[in-house]
XYZ file of C-alpha atoms in Angstrom:
389
model
C -51.420 136.363 -125.247
C -51.308 135.225 -121.144
C -48.374 136.535 -119.782
C -46.360 133.007 -119.125
C -46.460 132.565 -122.746
C -45.307 136.085 -123.382
C -41.767 135.396 -120.453
C -41.826 132.208 -122.598
C -41.341 133.958 -125.826
C -38.729 136.808 -124.221
C -36.541 134.086 -122.924
C -36.357 132.373 -126.697
C -35.910 135.711 -128.412
C -32.975 136.750 -125.727
C -31.190 133.596 -126.041
C -30.137 134.621 -129.961
C -29.045 137.702 -128.521
C -31.731 140.376 -129.066
C -31.734 143.870 -127.332
C -34.178 146.346 -126.880
C -37.478 146.874 -124.806
C -40.669 148.984 -124.556
C -40.239 153.167 -123.708
C -42.630 155.362 -123.107
C -44.876 156.347 -125.561
C -43.098 159.775 -127.761
C -45.673 162.296 -129.380
C -45.922 160.954 -132.665
C -47.943 162.409 -135.086
C -51.776 161.690 -135.571
C -51.597 159.811 -138.794
C -48.397 157.388 -139.519
C -47.578 156.393 -142.893
C -49.033 152.404 -143.256
C -47.043 149.966 -143.713
C -45.730 148.652 -146.981
C -45.522 145.356 -148.438
C -44.151 143.706 -151.960
C -43.984 140.218 -153.284
C -45.827 137.099 -151.405
C -48.325 138.579 -148.543
C -47.974 136.770 -145.126
C -51.127 139.157 -142.773
C -48.790 138.303 -139.645
C -45.474 139.776 -140.528
C -47.554 142.776 -142.032
C -49.613 142.744 -138.912
C -46.317 143.330 -136.811
C -45.619 145.768 -138.162
C -48.614 147.794 -139.099
C -49.485 151.492 -136.867
C -45.725 152.280 -136.892
C -44.373 154.457 -134.887
C -45.612 153.306 -131.858
C -43.684 153.410 -128.316
C -41.780 150.847 -128.858
C -40.377 151.837 -132.520
C -40.396 154.612 -135.022
C -39.450 152.213 -138.033
C -39.269 148.474 -138.915
C -37.536 147.192 -142.344
C -38.188 143.325 -142.816
C -37.648 140.822 -145.430
C -38.278 137.082 -145.407
C -36.951 134.758 -148.302
C -36.062 131.175 -148.995
C -38.096 127.948 -150.342
C -41.156 128.902 -148.455
C -41.396 132.005 -149.980
C -40.547 135.452 -149.867
C -41.816 138.937 -148.724
C -41.043 142.321 -147.874
C -42.539 144.951 -145.805
C -41.792 148.005 -144.339
C -43.749 150.719 -141.900
C -43.060 153.616 -139.638
C -41.090 156.810 -140.771
C -37.679 158.423 -141.860
C -38.328 160.720 -138.704
C -40.218 162.157 -136.285
C -40.127 166.123 -137.704
C -41.374 165.322 -141.433
C -43.114 162.020 -140.601
C -42.351 161.156 -143.714
C -42.523 157.162 -144.613
C -39.837 154.812 -143.600
C -37.229 154.075 -146.647
C -37.161 150.327 -146.751
C -33.688 150.836 -148.658
C -31.990 152.959 -145.661
C -28.915 151.457 -144.399
C -28.614 151.421 -140.714
C -26.252 150.376 -137.753
C -26.032 146.282 -137.731
C -24.354 146.174 -134.599
C -23.400 142.602 -133.601
C -24.459 141.083 -136.700
C -21.369 142.199 -137.555
C -19.636 139.444 -135.126
C -20.806 137.034 -138.113
C -18.798 138.503 -141.201
C -15.908 138.386 -138.343
C -16.194 135.050 -137.550
C -16.300 134.554 -141.412
C -13.625 136.282 -142.239
C -11.147 134.356 -139.554
C -12.995 131.219 -140.909
C -12.386 131.735 -144.268
C -8.531 132.172 -142.990
C -8.438 129.478 -140.627
C -9.531 127.528 -144.260
C -5.837 128.766 -145.611
C -3.573 127.809 -142.979
C -2.896 130.887 -141.618
C -5.406 130.898 -138.336
C -5.455 127.647 -136.110
C -8.489 127.376 -134.105
C -6.652 125.568 -131.541
C -3.845 127.971 -131.224
C -3.877 130.396 -128.839
C -4.743 134.288 -129.128
C -1.221 135.379 -126.995
C 0.523 133.158 -129.913
C -0.927 135.521 -132.240
C -0.613 138.800 -130.087
C 2.292 138.086 -127.374
C 2.432 141.780 -126.560
C -1.013 142.271 -125.635
C -2.334 139.303 -124.597
C -0.920 138.658 -120.671
C -0.062 135.609 -118.579
C -3.410 135.102 -117.264
C -4.747 134.560 -120.359
C -2.196 132.616 -122.251
C -4.188 129.230 -122.860
C -7.229 131.140 -124.474
C -7.568 129.843 -128.401
C -8.888 131.648 -130.824
C -12.070 129.585 -130.905
C -12.801 130.021 -127.559
C -12.458 133.918 -128.831
C -15.639 133.165 -131.312
C -17.769 131.265 -129.456
C -17.598 133.155 -126.335
C -15.984 130.520 -123.885
C -12.768 132.479 -123.433
C -13.183 133.965 -119.856
C -12.305 137.666 -120.733
C -13.914 139.745 -118.615
C -15.600 143.317 -120.206
C -13.446 146.389 -121.230
C -14.097 148.956 -118.343
C -15.660 152.082 -119.862
C -16.530 155.173 -118.728
C -20.812 155.830 -117.194
C -23.391 153.827 -116.196
C -26.322 155.186 -117.758
C -27.935 155.957 -121.275
C -27.984 159.502 -120.661
C -23.811 159.185 -119.613
C -23.277 156.896 -122.729
C -24.903 160.102 -124.740
C -22.497 162.973 -123.401
C -19.643 160.576 -124.364
C -21.037 159.168 -127.395
C -17.971 160.942 -129.763
C -15.378 159.511 -127.712
C -12.321 157.042 -129.619
C -11.532 153.728 -128.387
C -8.644 152.015 -129.932
C -9.231 148.302 -129.869
C -5.753 147.882 -128.469
C -6.757 150.115 -126.092
C -10.628 147.443 -125.071
C -8.404 144.209 -124.806
C -5.638 146.322 -122.355
C -8.597 146.834 -120.626
C -11.059 143.202 -120.741
C -6.828 141.632 -120.158
C -6.255 143.544 -116.934
C -8.820 142.227 -114.954
C -9.205 138.757 -113.693
C -10.725 135.931 -115.702
C -14.137 135.027 -115.320
C -14.060 131.280 -115.392
C -11.168 128.892 -116.939
C -11.318 129.372 -120.995
C -13.664 126.525 -122.527
C -15.252 125.635 -118.827
C -18.595 128.295 -119.089
C -20.233 130.672 -121.874
C -20.361 134.349 -121.950
C -21.865 136.480 -124.322
C -19.460 139.684 -124.775
C -18.151 141.556 -127.303
C -13.820 141.391 -126.359
C -13.533 137.498 -128.192
C -14.200 139.546 -131.688
C -12.356 142.254 -130.929
C -8.946 139.940 -130.224
C -10.220 138.264 -133.456
C -10.370 141.627 -135.840
C -6.780 142.369 -134.523
C -5.897 138.829 -134.894
C -7.233 139.292 -138.418
C -4.460 142.637 -139.110
C -1.789 140.791 -137.817
C -1.825 137.593 -139.778
C -2.447 139.665 -142.971
C -0.631 142.596 -142.380
C -4.302 144.579 -143.021
C -6.972 146.039 -141.932
C -9.703 144.133 -140.220
C -12.382 146.550 -142.598
C -10.185 145.831 -145.427
C -10.003 141.876 -144.816
C -13.990 141.656 -144.794
C -14.253 143.980 -147.635
C -12.322 141.945 -150.166
C -13.185 138.422 -148.488
C -17.066 138.836 -148.117
C -18.573 142.270 -148.782
C -17.385 142.558 -152.510
C -17.325 139.296 -153.640
C -21.241 139.383 -152.923
C -21.795 142.731 -154.281
C -22.879 144.307 -151.036
C -22.552 147.838 -152.177
C -24.820 149.387 -149.488
C -22.784 147.746 -146.562
C -19.433 149.627 -145.054
C -17.506 149.779 -141.961
C -17.953 153.313 -140.898
C -13.796 153.814 -139.866
C -14.617 156.107 -136.560
C -17.109 157.865 -138.454
C -20.266 158.804 -136.534
C -22.801 160.045 -138.893
C -24.739 157.199 -141.689
C -23.621 157.640 -144.658
C -26.463 157.885 -147.477
C -29.794 157.362 -146.800
C -30.757 156.376 -143.215
C -33.979 155.929 -140.739
C -33.405 158.143 -137.910
C -32.352 155.985 -134.824
C -34.402 157.327 -131.224
C -33.502 156.400 -127.950
C -35.765 157.265 -124.704
C -34.031 158.956 -121.935
C -33.498 162.319 -119.812
C -33.543 165.073 -121.272
C -31.988 168.857 -121.216
C -34.942 170.241 -119.396
C -35.722 166.822 -117.190
C -38.360 165.169 -118.490
C -38.048 161.982 -120.109
C -38.152 161.150 -123.923
C -37.302 160.323 -127.329
C -33.359 161.576 -128.353
C -31.750 161.353 -131.937
C -29.039 158.768 -131.543
C -28.203 158.307 -135.266
C -25.460 159.698 -134.319
C -22.593 157.863 -132.360
C -19.929 157.171 -132.221
C -19.025 152.924 -133.148
C -14.844 152.391 -132.240
C -15.480 150.736 -128.397
C -17.301 147.520 -130.381
C -15.130 147.602 -133.516
C -15.108 143.663 -134.884
C -18.094 143.236 -132.342
C -20.546 144.971 -134.053
C -19.365 148.375 -136.259
C -21.198 147.092 -139.569
C -23.805 149.335 -141.430
C -26.045 148.018 -143.997
C -29.137 147.522 -144.694
C -31.760 144.693 -145.009
C -31.110 143.741 -148.842
C -27.356 142.798 -148.819
C -27.880 140.848 -145.113
C -30.352 139.219 -146.694
C -27.930 137.963 -149.673
C -25.530 137.273 -147.491
C -27.619 135.125 -145.181
C -28.471 132.643 -147.768
C -25.003 132.890 -148.991
C -23.467 131.949 -145.665
C -25.972 129.245 -145.199
C -25.330 128.129 -148.913
C -21.463 127.512 -148.315
C -20.325 130.370 -150.313
C -19.088 132.423 -147.593
C -17.102 129.792 -145.688
C -16.134 127.091 -147.731
C -15.465 123.562 -146.460
C -16.079 121.279 -143.581
C -15.162 125.217 -141.294
C -18.349 126.301 -141.752
C -19.468 123.425 -139.239
C -17.910 125.378 -136.816
C -21.117 127.966 -137.299
C -23.338 125.096 -136.417
C -21.332 123.277 -133.541
C -22.640 124.615 -130.089
C -20.270 123.979 -127.396
C -20.691 121.519 -125.105
C -20.594 124.080 -121.558
C -23.288 126.474 -119.336
C -24.141 130.169 -119.632
C -22.486 131.509 -116.976
C -25.280 133.496 -115.882
C -28.093 131.396 -116.474
C -26.638 127.965 -116.087
C -28.643 126.689 -119.091
C -25.957 125.061 -122.076
C -24.432 126.969 -124.410
C -26.864 129.508 -127.209
C -23.661 130.319 -129.083
C -21.621 129.298 -131.864
C -19.028 130.272 -133.877
C -19.961 133.512 -135.155
C -24.641 132.411 -134.738
C -26.847 131.290 -132.125
C -29.155 128.703 -131.693
C -33.324 128.575 -130.972
C -35.243 126.001 -131.579
C -38.798 127.835 -132.650
C -41.910 126.709 -134.474
C -40.273 122.848 -134.389
C -37.059 123.908 -136.037
C -33.304 124.231 -135.568
C -33.087 128.567 -136.221
C -29.559 129.918 -136.618
C -28.657 133.432 -136.745
C -27.555 136.553 -134.953
C -28.987 140.004 -133.873
C -27.701 142.952 -133.029
C -28.680 146.147 -130.905
C -27.412 149.863 -131.332
C -28.808 152.859 -129.622
C -31.511 153.184 -131.872
C -31.484 149.817 -133.790
C -32.145 146.645 -133.278
C -31.265 144.275 -136.313
C -31.435 140.454 -136.711
C -30.785 137.822 -139.690
C -31.882 134.328 -139.136
C -32.437 130.920 -140.910
C -33.122 127.302 -140.870
C -30.196 125.550 -141.611
C -31.837 124.436 -145.119
C -32.220 127.975 -146.139
C -36.270 127.333 -146.302
C -36.633 130.234 -144.623
C -34.887 133.343 -143.694
C -35.603 136.290 -142.714
C -33.871 139.606 -141.460
C -35.519 143.036 -140.143
C -33.974 146.460 -138.870
C -36.886 147.972 -136.066
C -35.790 151.291 -135.683
C -35.600 150.353 -131.342
C -36.800 153.010 -128.660
C -34.682 151.499 -126.107
C -32.583 149.300 -128.523
C -30.507 147.723 -125.263
C -32.396 147.286 -122.739
C -32.770 144.254 -120.404
C -36.035 143.120 -122.249
C -36.635 142.697 -125.827
C -38.323 144.935 -127.926
C -41.658 143.885 -128.712
C -41.514 144.775 -132.919
C -38.892 142.321 -133.130
C -40.070 139.722 -130.773
C -42.926 139.648 -132.718
C -41.447 139.184 -136.198
C -39.487 136.570 -134.679
C -41.997 134.533 -133.828
C -44.471 135.436 -136.574
C -41.937 134.407 -139.142
C -40.998 131.324 -137.146
C -43.224 130.332 -134.998
C -43.287 129.904 -130.854
C -40.117 128.413 -128.964
C -39.957 124.555 -128.687
């Protein structure tokens, strides 16, 4: 592939929020397990994950569905110590895919008249949102046009973040840290993708329902859809049930650079913005139900497919994020979806609006929060939908 084409694909995929990147080659076993697949054959997708583990990823789980056909595949290893094959039914950290569940919950409450998208966040949380953010609306929280900066977090390197991986941060602490800073822009004039809007949205869910955010998502989405392998860790740093280990390239204790097992890592700082644990089967079921209007019912579903008419703060390009989702034209079609990155794990859900083709993947990326998109994740997206444009 020519370098110009690769850069174009990379930029397109980053619009969907994929995080990850190439890493230094680890010492893998000489003979990794072969990729496994079922249902409709897809040579391109199978080729993408064949040969794992490799430098950028140790495992991948993929599901393609919709009216155009279905395909399931897995490759790589459960862990680098035993070299056992990756478990295709394994749980993983879904990262910012959590935002889709949060947005859907808020939209359900809006349908019931319990939340007004045009009301200010401060009207729901007067004790937490200060004067300088008094005009920020709930809709602006959800489509990233609020202008509230990210909360201050300790550490600047992955090694420092790893050392603090078990620290606990409350949602209120994150909001106070963020709103104590000057605003990035006047609300509604720019878009900047950050977690903080969804942290505030989760607190609004709790305030209007008198219930925990987690329980509201469970009773409204997880239980009705039968998503039995999807759950909130509620402060636990480990993953409950079967999972494929996640690894991150970083400086090791002996001063060398290599892979460290980062499967256990607290997620309290992301909460309603990114702490969900799930499986590809559950996320595929959720994606299909969402796009069919079975999760958010009625006209408010259109909020998830409406991009604000403002520029991106950093690139100046047109806004790419709606309420909960993002859109990019791939293979001549609009593809809507959401990606997520936690250390050791890259996740994505995507679909054409008509549900003709859905894609869900979990890639155990070795730099899941890197500047560039993970190579395996990029190739999966392009193989499923085609080139940008």
